[in-house]
Amino acid sequence: MELDDLYRRVIMDHYKNPRNRGTLEEGSVTVNLNNPTCGDRIQLQLQLENGKVKQARFTGEGCSISLSSASMMTEAVQGKTLDDALGMADKFSGFMKGESVDFGDYEDIEALSGVSKFPARIKCATLAWNALRKGIEHEKTK
Amino acid sequence: MNARELKELFPILQQDVNGHPLVYLDSAATSQKPRSVIEAVTRYYEHDNANVHRGVHTLGSRATEAYENAREKTAKFIHAASAQEIIFTRGTTTALNLVAGSYARSVCGEGDEIVITPMEHHSNLIPWQQVAKATGATLKYIPLQPDGTIKLEDAENTITSRTKIVSVMYVSNVLGVVNPVKEIAAIAHRNGAVMVVDGAQSTPHRRIDVQDLDCDFYALSGHKMCAPTGIGALFGKKALLERMEPIEFGGEMIDHVDLYDSTWKELPWKFEGGTPIIAGAVGLGAAIDFLTEVGLDQIEAHEHKLAEYAYGRLSEIEDVTIFGPKQDRAGLVTFNLGDVHPHDVATVLDTKGIAIRAGHHCCQPLMRWLNVSSTARASFYLYNTEEDVDRLVDALHQTKEFFGYGIG
């Protein structure tokens, strides 16, 4: 287990300079999720328009893995259709199980591949993606 | 007492983890098990396994004897007046829930008070929240001093003649604070309340005398004191236990059953429904023998020294925050390393073979009081050495370097 595998430059960059950190106006979908075993928490807000994720913003606190994953997720899903975004969440689950996955034009996520070698940290990386899934599924069952 | 020699009695500690000799600093979560305990459990399953209090055959008698023998040992270990005052449970959580579910619900009502502290483990907090909600009693908190300790004056002011129950942890699993439970018990009794002590973090590390503490209930977990998981005990004063109704029904706790009514066995069995954790109790008995042989006073002194050493060495690291009092602390150090998240600290340490805990330690209200979302914790036991602390400190320096200082 090499630390550099886990904490790649891209991850540390997203951790130090999170993208899409902040809140959206009223009318957006808000999901609050926490990881009860460790105290990490995320608030994800999605502005959905014409079946697409127009904007995604997050706030919260957590470790480098959970916050960088949240930052990447928001970048990756903006502009995607709801189904495509859900598809990415599914891909991400497989990715955490060690599957090699193609994230298309958004390559940053691949930096998280080392997480699959640290089973205790997988739930850190998946927190934001679970929030995304919850937000979209909630919207779809409306 | 020689910790290095004691370490050799624990098979699990003789391994490399991620290419480094294992340094186990998470005993407050669960302790490791010495060979004698592992062998006692194996021996029980290989020679004596049978259900207790039922079979008239030889194995049934052996199993019953082993199980009740463990109860006697537990009673002696914490200086209970009789083995009838020891109820085997799954651990501290079930023990406290038994007091809350049976005793507290029958004595609390509108206008009554239950007094605890903000440092309690969720196991000694949520059961009381639930009792308060169900009975209309009020849950009150003895405030904490800035260093996390309790002032007796505050206990005096919080506990009143309306207080029915006071429940306090003996040793904090986060702050390392040793609470004055004997003095608080005296205040509780002056006000007509019963005193419950959460002994999860004290029983493994210091000599316990429930009669000297004069507490009414005392809960403990086996797995934190070298015994297997799934076994623990509730001590209760006999007169109180006799008044209490069971909260689990069926199997072993039954005396006479009619179609529409039944009666219960006498103490302690009326609280032990179903087939009990027999091998666990046997393991607990062996763990008690082991700890008694090492000597609880020696264990306490060793850990105290280790905690002081760790406190000093960790303080040398720039921008480390250590939580809890500087003086008179139990064998653990809870800290944060600058802005590096505790999870990241724990992961880096893990790659160097060092096991610590990161998170809220089942103390969310205390984390809020400390104004952090989570912390890192190194907790010690009889098998830890100053060398382990040195390895921890070296690894923390490397963690700082790795994350580049002031991240966030």
Short mmCIF file of C-alpha atoms in Angstrom, two decimals, chain B:
data_model
loop_
_atom_site.label_atom_id
_atom_site.label_comp_id
_atom_site.label_asym_id
_atom_site.label_seq_id
_atom_site.Cartn_x
_atom_site.Cartn_y
_atom_site.Cartn_z
CA MET B 1 5.33 -5.49 35.08
CA ASN B 2 7.13 -5.70 31.76
CA ALA B 3 5.01 -4.61 28.81
CA ARG B 4 7.45 -6.05 26.28
CA GLU B 5 7.13 -9.52 27.82
CA LEU B 6 3.36 -9.16 28.13
CA LYS B 7 3.14 -8.28 24.45
CA GLU B 8 4.53 -11.72 23.63
CA LEU B 9 1.50 -13.32 25.24
CA PHE B 10 -0.74 -11.79 22.55
CA PRO B 11 -0.46 -13.78 19.29
CA ILE B 12 -2.10 -11.06 17.18
CA LEU B 13 0.55 -8.52 18.13
CA GLN B 14 3.30 -10.70 16.61
CA GLN B 15 2.60 -9.73 13.03
CA ASP B 16 3.58 -7.22 10.40
CA VAL B 17 0.87 -4.98 9.01
CA ASN B 18 1.56 -3.25 5.70
CA GLY B 19 5.19 -4.26 6.01
CA HIS B 20 5.77 -2.94 9.53
CA PRO B 21 5.54 -4.60 12.95
CA LEU B 22 2.01 -3.89 14.20
CA VAL B 23 1.60 -1.11 16.77
CA TYR B 24 -1.91 -1.48 18.16
CA LEU B 25 -3.13 1.77 19.71
CA ASP B 26 -6.89 1.18 19.60
CA SER B 27 -7.55 -0.74 22.80
CA ALA B 28 -10.25 1.69 23.91
CA ALA B 29 -12.26 0.37 20.96
CA THR B 30 -11.42 -3.24 21.72
CA SER B 31 -8.45 -4.88 23.39
CA GLN B 32 -6.43 -7.74 21.99
CA LYS B 33 -6.70 -11.21 23.56
CA PRO B 34 -3.90 -13.11 25.28
CA ARG B 35 -3.19 -16.71 24.35
CA SER B 36 -4.64 -17.92 27.69
CA VAL B 37 -8.07 -16.46 26.83
CA ILE B 38 -8.04 -17.83 23.28
CA GLU B 39 -7.08 -21.26 24.65
CA ALA B 40 -9.76 -21.20 27.36
CA VAL B 41 -12.45 -20.57 24.74
CA THR B 42 -11.03 -23.26 22.45
CA ARG B 43 -10.77 -25.73 25.35
CA TYR B 44 -14.37 -25.06 26.30
CA TYR B 45 -15.58 -25.79 22.76
CA GLU B 46 -13.33 -28.85 22.43
CA HIS B 47 -14.26 -30.46 25.75
CA ASP B 48 -17.20 -28.96 27.61
CA ASN B 49 -19.67 -27.37 25.20
CA ALA B 50 -23.31 -27.94 26.19
CA ASN B 51 -26.24 -25.79 27.16
CA VAL B 52 -26.34 -24.56 30.74
CA HIS B 53 -28.84 -25.23 33.52
CA ARG B 54 -30.66 -27.81 31.41
CA GLY B 55 -28.81 -31.03 30.63
CA VAL B 56 -28.44 -33.64 33.31
CA HIS B 57 -25.49 -35.08 31.44
CA THR B 58 -21.83 -34.56 32.23
CA LEU B 59 -21.14 -31.93 29.60
CA GLY B 60 -24.19 -29.98 30.75
CA SER B 61 -22.81 -29.92 34.27
CA ARG B 62 -19.36 -28.88 33.09
CA ALA B 63 -20.74 -26.06 30.96
CA THR B 64 -22.94 -24.84 33.81
CA GLU B 65 -20.04 -24.94 36.21
CA ALA B 66 -17.78 -23.05 33.81
CA TYR B 67 -20.44 -20.41 33.23
CA GLU B 68 -21.29 -19.88 36.90
CA ASN B 69 -17.62 -19.98 37.81
CA ALA B 70 -17.08 -17.03 35.47
CA ARG B 71 -19.87 -15.17 37.27
CA GLU B 72 -18.14 -15.75 40.61
CA LYS B 73 -14.88 -14.44 39.16
CA THR B 74 -16.59 -11.35 37.78
CA ALA B 75 -18.22 -10.63 41.15
CA LYS B 76 -14.89 -10.95 42.91
CA PHE B 77 -13.11 -8.87 40.27
CA ILE B 78 -15.29 -5.82 40.87
CA HIS B 79 -15.86 -6.62 44.55
CA ALA B 80 -19.59 -7.22 44.38
CA ALA B 81 -21.12 -8.60 47.57
CA SER B 82 -22.42 -11.69 45.79
CA ALA B 83 -22.46 -13.40 42.39
CA GLN B 84 -26.24 -12.96 42.38
CA GLU B 85 -25.58 -9.29 41.69
CA ILE B 86 -23.86 -10.07 38.37
CA ILE B 87 -26.06 -10.29 35.27
CA PHE B 88 -24.25 -11.40 32.15
CA THR B 89 -25.06 -9.20 29.16
CA ARG B 90 -23.63 -8.68 25.69
CA GLY B 91 -21.65 -5.75 26.98
CA THR B 92 -21.91 -2.29 28.50
CA THR B 93 -24.54 -1.12 26.02
CA THR B 94 -26.95 -3.94 26.81
CA ALA B 95 -26.24 -3.56 30.52
CA LEU B 96 -27.11 0.15 30.49
CA ASN B 97 -30.15 -0.49 28.34
CA LEU B 98 -31.31 -3.05 30.89
CA VAL B 99 -31.13 -0.47 33.68
CA ALA B 100 -32.86 2.12 31.50
CA GLY B 101 -35.50 -0.24 30.15
CA SER B 102 -36.36 -1.96 33.39
CA TYR B 103 -35.44 0.15 36.42
CA ALA B 104 -35.64 3.68 35.01
CA ARG B 105 -38.91 3.25 33.17
CA SER B 106 -40.58 1.95 36.31
CA VAL B 107 -39.43 4.77 38.61
CA CYS B 108 -39.40 7.84 36.33
CA GLY B 109 -42.38 10.04 35.59
CA GLU B 110 -43.36 13.58 34.77
CA GLY B 111 -41.27 16.04 36.79
CA ASP B 112 -38.52 13.55 37.60
CA GLU B 113 -34.95 14.07 36.47
CA ILE B 114 -32.20 11.95 34.98
CA VAL B 115 -28.72 13.45 35.25
CA ILE B 116 -25.80 12.62 32.95
CA THR B 117 -22.85 14.54 31.44
CA PRO B 118 -22.09 15.84 27.93
CA MET B 119 -19.06 13.55 27.69
CA GLU B 120 -21.09 10.32 27.77
CA HIS B 121 -20.69 7.63 25.15
CA HIS B 122 -23.86 7.21 23.05
CA SER B 123 -24.54 4.00 25.02
CA ASN B 124 -24.92 6.02 28.20
CA LEU B 125 -26.85 8.84 26.61
CA ILE B 126 -29.45 7.58 24.18
CA PRO B 127 -31.04 5.04 26.57
CA TRP B 128 -31.69 7.96 28.95
CA GLN B 129 -33.03 10.17 26.16
CA GLN B 130 -35.43 7.37 25.38
CA VAL B 131 -36.49 6.98 29.02
CA ALA B 132 -37.04 10.74 29.26
CA LYS B 133 -39.18 10.72 26.13
CA ALA B 134 -41.21 7.73 27.25
CA THR B 135 -41.82 8.82 30.85
CA GLY B 136 -41.86 12.61 30.68
CA ALA B 137 -38.79 12.85 32.88
CA THR B 138 -36.25 15.62 32.21
CA LEU B 139 -32.72 14.84 31.04
CA LYS B 140 -30.18 17.14 32.69
CA TYR B 141 -26.45 17.56 32.11
CA ILE B 142 -23.69 18.29 34.61
CA PRO B 143 -21.66 20.94 32.74
CA LEU B 144 -18.00 20.37 31.84
CA GLN B 145 -15.04 22.56 32.73
CA PRO B 146 -12.95 23.92 29.83
CA ASP B 147 -10.53 20.97 30.18
CA GLY B 148 -13.39 18.47 30.11
CA THR B 149 -13.46 17.64 33.82
CA ILE B 150 -16.45 17.76 36.17
CA LYS B 151 -16.58 20.01 39.21
CA LEU B 152 -18.35 18.43 42.19
CA GLU B 153 -19.99 21.77 42.87
CA ASP B 154 -21.69 21.52 39.47
CA ALA B 155 -22.82 17.99 40.25
CA GLU B 156 -24.28 19.32 43.54
CA ASN B 157 -26.15 22.01 41.64
CA THR B 158 -27.50 19.73 38.93
CA ILE B 159 -28.65 16.81 41.10
CA THR B 160 -31.81 17.64 43.07
CA SER B 161 -34.43 15.87 45.15
CA ARG B 162 -36.32 15.30 41.88
CA THR B 163 -33.41 13.35 40.42
CA LYS B 164 -34.14 9.65 40.15
CA ILE B 165 -31.05 8.50 38.26
CA VAL B 166 -27.50 9.78 37.86
CA SER B 167 -25.46 7.99 35.22
CA VAL B 168 -21.83 8.86 34.55
CA MET B 169 -18.91 7.20 32.79
CA TYR B 170 -15.99 6.41 35.11
CA VAL B 171 -13.33 7.07 32.45
CA SER B 172 -13.93 9.07 29.25
CA ASN B 173 -13.04 7.25 26.04
CA VAL B 174 -12.21 10.60 24.41
CA LEU B 175 -10.89 12.95 27.07
CA GLY B 176 -9.14 10.40 29.27
CA VAL B 177 -10.85 12.10 32.22
CA VAL B 178 -11.32 9.97 35.33
CA ASN B 179 -14.61 11.11 36.83
CA PRO B 180 -15.17 11.33 40.60
CA VAL B 181 -17.95 8.74 40.49
CA LYS B 182 -17.66 7.87 44.17
CA GLU B 183 -18.26 11.48 45.19
CA ILE B 184 -21.05 11.86 42.64
CA ALA B 185 -22.66 8.66 43.98
CA ALA B 186 -22.70 10.22 47.46
CA ILE B 187 -24.44 13.33 46.07
CA ALA B 188 -26.93 11.16 44.20
CA HIS B 189 -27.74 9.18 47.33
CA ARG B 190 -28.18 12.29 49.47
CA ASN B 191 -30.87 13.28 46.97
CA GLY B 192 -32.51 9.87 46.91
CA ALA B 193 -31.30 8.99 43.39
CA VAL B 194 -29.56 5.82 42.23
CA MET B 195 -26.05 5.98 40.76
CA VAL B 196 -25.22 4.20 37.52
CA VAL B 197 -21.59 3.91 36.44
CA ASP B 198 -20.55 3.18 32.85
CA GLY B 199 -17.44 1.13 33.50
CA ALA B 200 -16.55 0.28 29.89
CA GLN B 201 -13.30 2.25 29.97
CA SER B 202 -12.41 1.81 33.65
CA THR B 203 -12.81 -1.91 34.35
CA PRO B 204 -9.94 -2.98 32.06
CA HIS B 205 -7.51 -0.45 33.49
CA ARG B 206 -7.92 -0.01 37.24
CA ARG B 207 -9.00 -1.84 40.37
CA ILE B 208 -12.78 -1.66 40.69
CA ASP B 209 -14.63 -1.91 43.98
CA VAL B 210 -18.34 -1.33 43.45
CA GLN B 211 -18.98 -1.44 47.19
CA ASP B 212 -16.39 1.24 47.87
CA LEU B 213 -17.75 3.37 45.00
CA ASP B 214 -21.19 2.69 46.45
CA CYS B 215 -22.77 2.77 43.01
CA ASP B 216 -26.11 1.06 42.51
CA PHE B 217 -25.42 -0.19 39.01
CA TYR B 218 -22.11 -0.74 37.20
CA ALA B 219 -21.82 -1.81 33.57
CA LEU B 220 -18.78 -3.41 31.91
CA SER B 221 -17.69 -4.94 28.61
CA GLY B 222 -15.52 -8.04 28.35
CA HIS B 223 -13.98 -7.27 24.99
CA LYS B 224 -12.18 -4.18 26.25
CA MET B 225 -10.52 -6.23 29.00
CA CYS B 226 -8.93 -9.08 27.05
CA ALA B 227 -12.12 -11.19 26.84
CA PRO B 228 -14.08 -12.06 23.68
CA THR B 229 -16.70 -9.74 22.18
CA GLY B 230 -20.35 -10.31 23.05
CA ILE B 231 -19.91 -10.76 26.78
CA GLY B 232 -20.22 -8.16 29.51
CA ALA B 233 -21.97 -7.69 32.78
CA LEU B 234 -24.30 -5.53 34.77
CA PHE B 235 -23.69 -5.28 38.48
CA GLY B 236 -26.72 -4.18 40.46
CA LYS B 237 -27.37 -4.00 44.17
CA LYS B 238 -29.43 -7.04 45.04
CA ALA B 239 -32.37 -5.15 46.54
CA LEU B 240 -32.73 -3.10 43.33
CA LEU B 241 -32.36 -6.07 40.98
CA GLU B 242 -35.00 -7.94 42.94
CA ARG B 243 -37.47 -5.11 42.44
CA MET B 244 -36.83 -4.96 38.70
CA GLU B 245 -38.77 -6.73 35.98
CA PRO B 246 -36.94 -8.51 33.17
CA ILE B 247 -37.06 -6.91 29.72
CA GLU B 248 -36.30 -10.10 27.78
CA PHE B 249 -38.54 -13.08 28.16
CA GLY B 250 -38.11 -16.72 27.28
CA GLY B 251 -35.75 -19.64 27.75
CA GLU B 252 -33.47 -19.62 30.73
CA MET B 253 -35.21 -16.86 32.72
CA ILE B 254 -38.46 -18.77 33.17
CA ASP B 255 -39.65 -20.41 36.38
CA HIS B 256 -43.26 -21.51 35.92
CA VAL B 257 -45.27 -21.00 32.75
CA ASP B 258 -49.03 -21.13 32.46
CA LEU B 259 -51.12 -20.38 29.41
CA TYR B 260 -51.78 -16.81 30.51
CA ASP B 261 -49.20 -16.05 33.16
CA SER B 262 -45.67 -16.96 34.14
CA THR B 263 -43.11 -16.42 36.87
CA TRP B 264 -39.39 -15.77 36.67
CA LYS B 265 -36.35 -17.46 38.09
CA GLU B 266 -34.52 -15.86 40.97
CA LEU B 267 -31.50 -13.57 40.55
CA PRO B 268 -29.43 -13.38 38.46
CA TRP B 269 -31.06 -15.73 35.95
CA LYS B 270 -34.33 -13.82 35.63
CA PHE B 271 -32.45 -11.32 33.45
CA GLU B 272 -30.73 -13.89 31.25
CA GLY B 273 -33.29 -15.03 28.70
CA GLY B 274 -32.29 -17.51 26.00
CA THR B 275 -29.10 -19.50 25.76
CA PRO B 276 -26.40 -17.28 27.20
CA ILE B 277 -22.95 -16.48 25.78
CA ILE B 278 -21.31 -19.41 27.55
CA ALA B 279 -17.95 -19.48 25.79
CA GLY B 280 -17.80 -15.71 26.13
CA ALA B 281 -18.27 -15.99 29.87
CA VAL B 282 -15.55 -18.65 30.01
CA GLY B 283 -13.29 -16.25 28.09
CA LEU B 284 -14.18 -13.44 30.48
CA GLY B 285 -13.22 -15.65 33.42
CA ALA B 286 -9.86 -16.41 31.80
CA ALA B 287 -9.32 -12.70 31.06
CA ILE B 288 -10.01 -11.87 34.71
CA ASP B 289 -7.45 -14.46 35.79
CA PHE B 290 -4.95 -12.94 33.38
CA LEU B 291 -5.53 -9.34 34.50
CA THR B 292 -5.48 -10.32 38.17
CA GLU B 293 -2.16 -12.05 37.70
CA VAL B 294 -0.63 -8.98 36.03
CA GLY B 295 -2.19 -6.77 38.72
CA LEU B 296 -4.67 -3.96 38.12
CA ASP B 297 -2.63 -1.44 40.10
CA GLN B 298 0.39 -2.20 37.92
CA ILE B 299 -1.67 -1.89 34.75
CA GLU B 300 -3.03 1.48 35.85
CA ALA B 301 0.41 2.79 36.77
CA HIS B 302 1.91 1.56 33.49
CA GLU B 303 -0.78 3.19 31.36
CA HIS B 304 -0.64 6.40 33.34
CA LYS B 305 3.08 6.65 32.68
CA LEU B 306 2.57 5.85 29.02
CA ALA B 307 -0.17 8.48 28.66
CA GLU B 308 2.05 11.12 30.28
CA TYR B 309 4.91 10.16 27.99
CA ALA B 310 2.62 10.30 24.94
CA TYR B 311 1.14 13.63 26.03
CA GLY B 312 4.62 15.10 26.34
CA ARG B 313 5.93 13.71 23.07
CA LEU B 314 2.82 14.67 21.09
CA SER B 315 2.95 18.19 22.54
CA GLU B 316 6.38 18.55 20.93
CA ILE B 317 4.81 18.33 17.48
CA GLU B 318 3.96 21.77 16.23
CA ASP B 319 0.24 22.49 15.96
CA VAL B 320 -1.01 19.32 17.56
CA THR B 321 -4.17 19.86 19.60
CA ILE B 322 -4.60 17.44 22.50
CA PHE B 323 -8.05 17.19 24.06
CA GLY B 324 -8.76 16.61 27.74
CA PRO B 325 -6.89 17.47 30.92
CA LYS B 326 -3.13 17.42 31.16
CA GLN B 327 -3.05 15.82 34.59
CA ASP B 328 -4.61 12.69 36.06
CA ARG B 329 -5.65 11.14 32.80
CA ALA B 330 -6.27 7.56 31.81
CA GLY B 331 -4.24 5.74 29.17
CA LEU B 332 -5.27 7.44 25.98
CA VAL B 333 -4.49 10.58 24.02
CA THR B 334 -7.04 12.18 21.71
CA PHE B 335 -5.68 14.77 19.31
CA ASN B 336 -5.81 16.51 15.98
CA LEU B 337 -2.86 17.24 13.75
CA GLY B 338 -3.17 20.75 12.36
CA ASP B 339 -5.74 20.82 9.59
CA VAL B 340 -5.14 17.26 8.46
CA HIS B 341 -8.40 15.34 8.80
CA PRO B 342 -8.22 12.51 11.40
CA HIS B 343 -9.16 9.96 8.73
CA ASP B 344 -6.22 10.98 6.65
CA VAL B 345 -4.00 10.77 9.73
CA ALA B 346 -5.29 7.28 10.50
CA THR B 347 -4.76 6.10 6.93
CA VAL B 348 -1.18 7.33 6.83
CA LEU B 349 -0.47 5.67 10.19
CA ASP B 350 -2.09 2.45 8.96
CA THR B 351 0.34 2.27 6.05
CA LYS B 352 3.07 2.29 8.70
CA GLY B 353 1.49 -0.52 10.68
CA ILE B 354 0.04 1.74 13.39
CA ALA B 355 -3.62 1.27 14.30
CA ILE B 356 -5.41 4.25 15.83
CA ARG B 357 -9.03 5.36 15.89
CA ALA B 358 -10.39 8.33 13.96
CA GLY B 359 -13.92 9.63 14.14
CA HIS B 360 -16.38 10.82 16.75
CA HIS B 361 -15.83 7.84 19.08
CA CYS B 362 -19.57 7.44 19.63
CA CYS B 363 -19.57 10.81 21.42
CA GLN B 364 -21.21 13.23 19.00
CA PRO B 365 -22.38 15.74 21.66
CA LEU B 366 -18.86 15.80 23.10
CA MET B 367 -17.39 16.43 19.62
CA ARG B 368 -19.70 19.44 19.29
CA TRP B 369 -18.62 20.61 22.74
CA LEU B 370 -14.99 20.32 21.61
CA ASN B 371 -16.00 22.13 18.43
CA VAL B 372 -14.59 19.49 16.10
CA SER B 373 -16.27 17.01 13.79
CA SER B 374 -13.88 14.22 14.61
CA THR B 375 -10.58 13.46 16.28
CA ALA B 376 -7.76 10.94 16.23
CA ARG B 377 -7.16 8.79 19.30
CA ALA B 378 -4.29 6.61 20.44
CA SER B 379 -5.32 4.38 23.34
CA PHE B 380 -3.01 2.18 25.35
CA TYR B 381 -3.16 -1.07 27.23
CA LEU B 382 -0.82 -3.27 29.21
CA TYR B 383 0.97 -4.49 26.07
CA ASN B 384 1.97 -1.04 24.81
CA THR B 385 5.44 0.40 25.28
CA GLU B 386 7.21 3.76 25.00
CA GLU B 387 8.59 2.44 21.73
CA ASP B 388 5.01 2.28 20.39
CA VAL B 389 4.56 5.93 21.32
CA ASP B 390 7.83 6.80 19.57
CA ARG B 391 6.65 5.02 16.42
CA LEU B 392 3.41 7.01 16.61
CA VAL B 393 5.21 10.33 16.99
CA ASP B 394 7.61 9.58 14.11
CA ALA B 395 4.70 8.64 11.88
CA LEU B 396 2.86 11.84 12.80
CA HIS B 397 5.86 13.89 11.74
CA GLN B 398 5.84 12.04 8.43
CA THR B 399 2.09 12.63 8.08
CA LYS B 400 2.65 16.35 8.48
CA GLU B 401 5.32 16.31 5.85
CA PHE B 402 3.22 14.27 3.47
CA PHE B 403 0.23 16.54 3.64
CA GLY B 404 2.30 19.68 3.44
CA TYR B 405 1.60 21.81 6.37
CA GLY B 406 -1.50 23.95 6.66
CA ILE B 407 -3.64 22.14 4.15
CA GLY B 408 -7.30 22.94 3.96
#
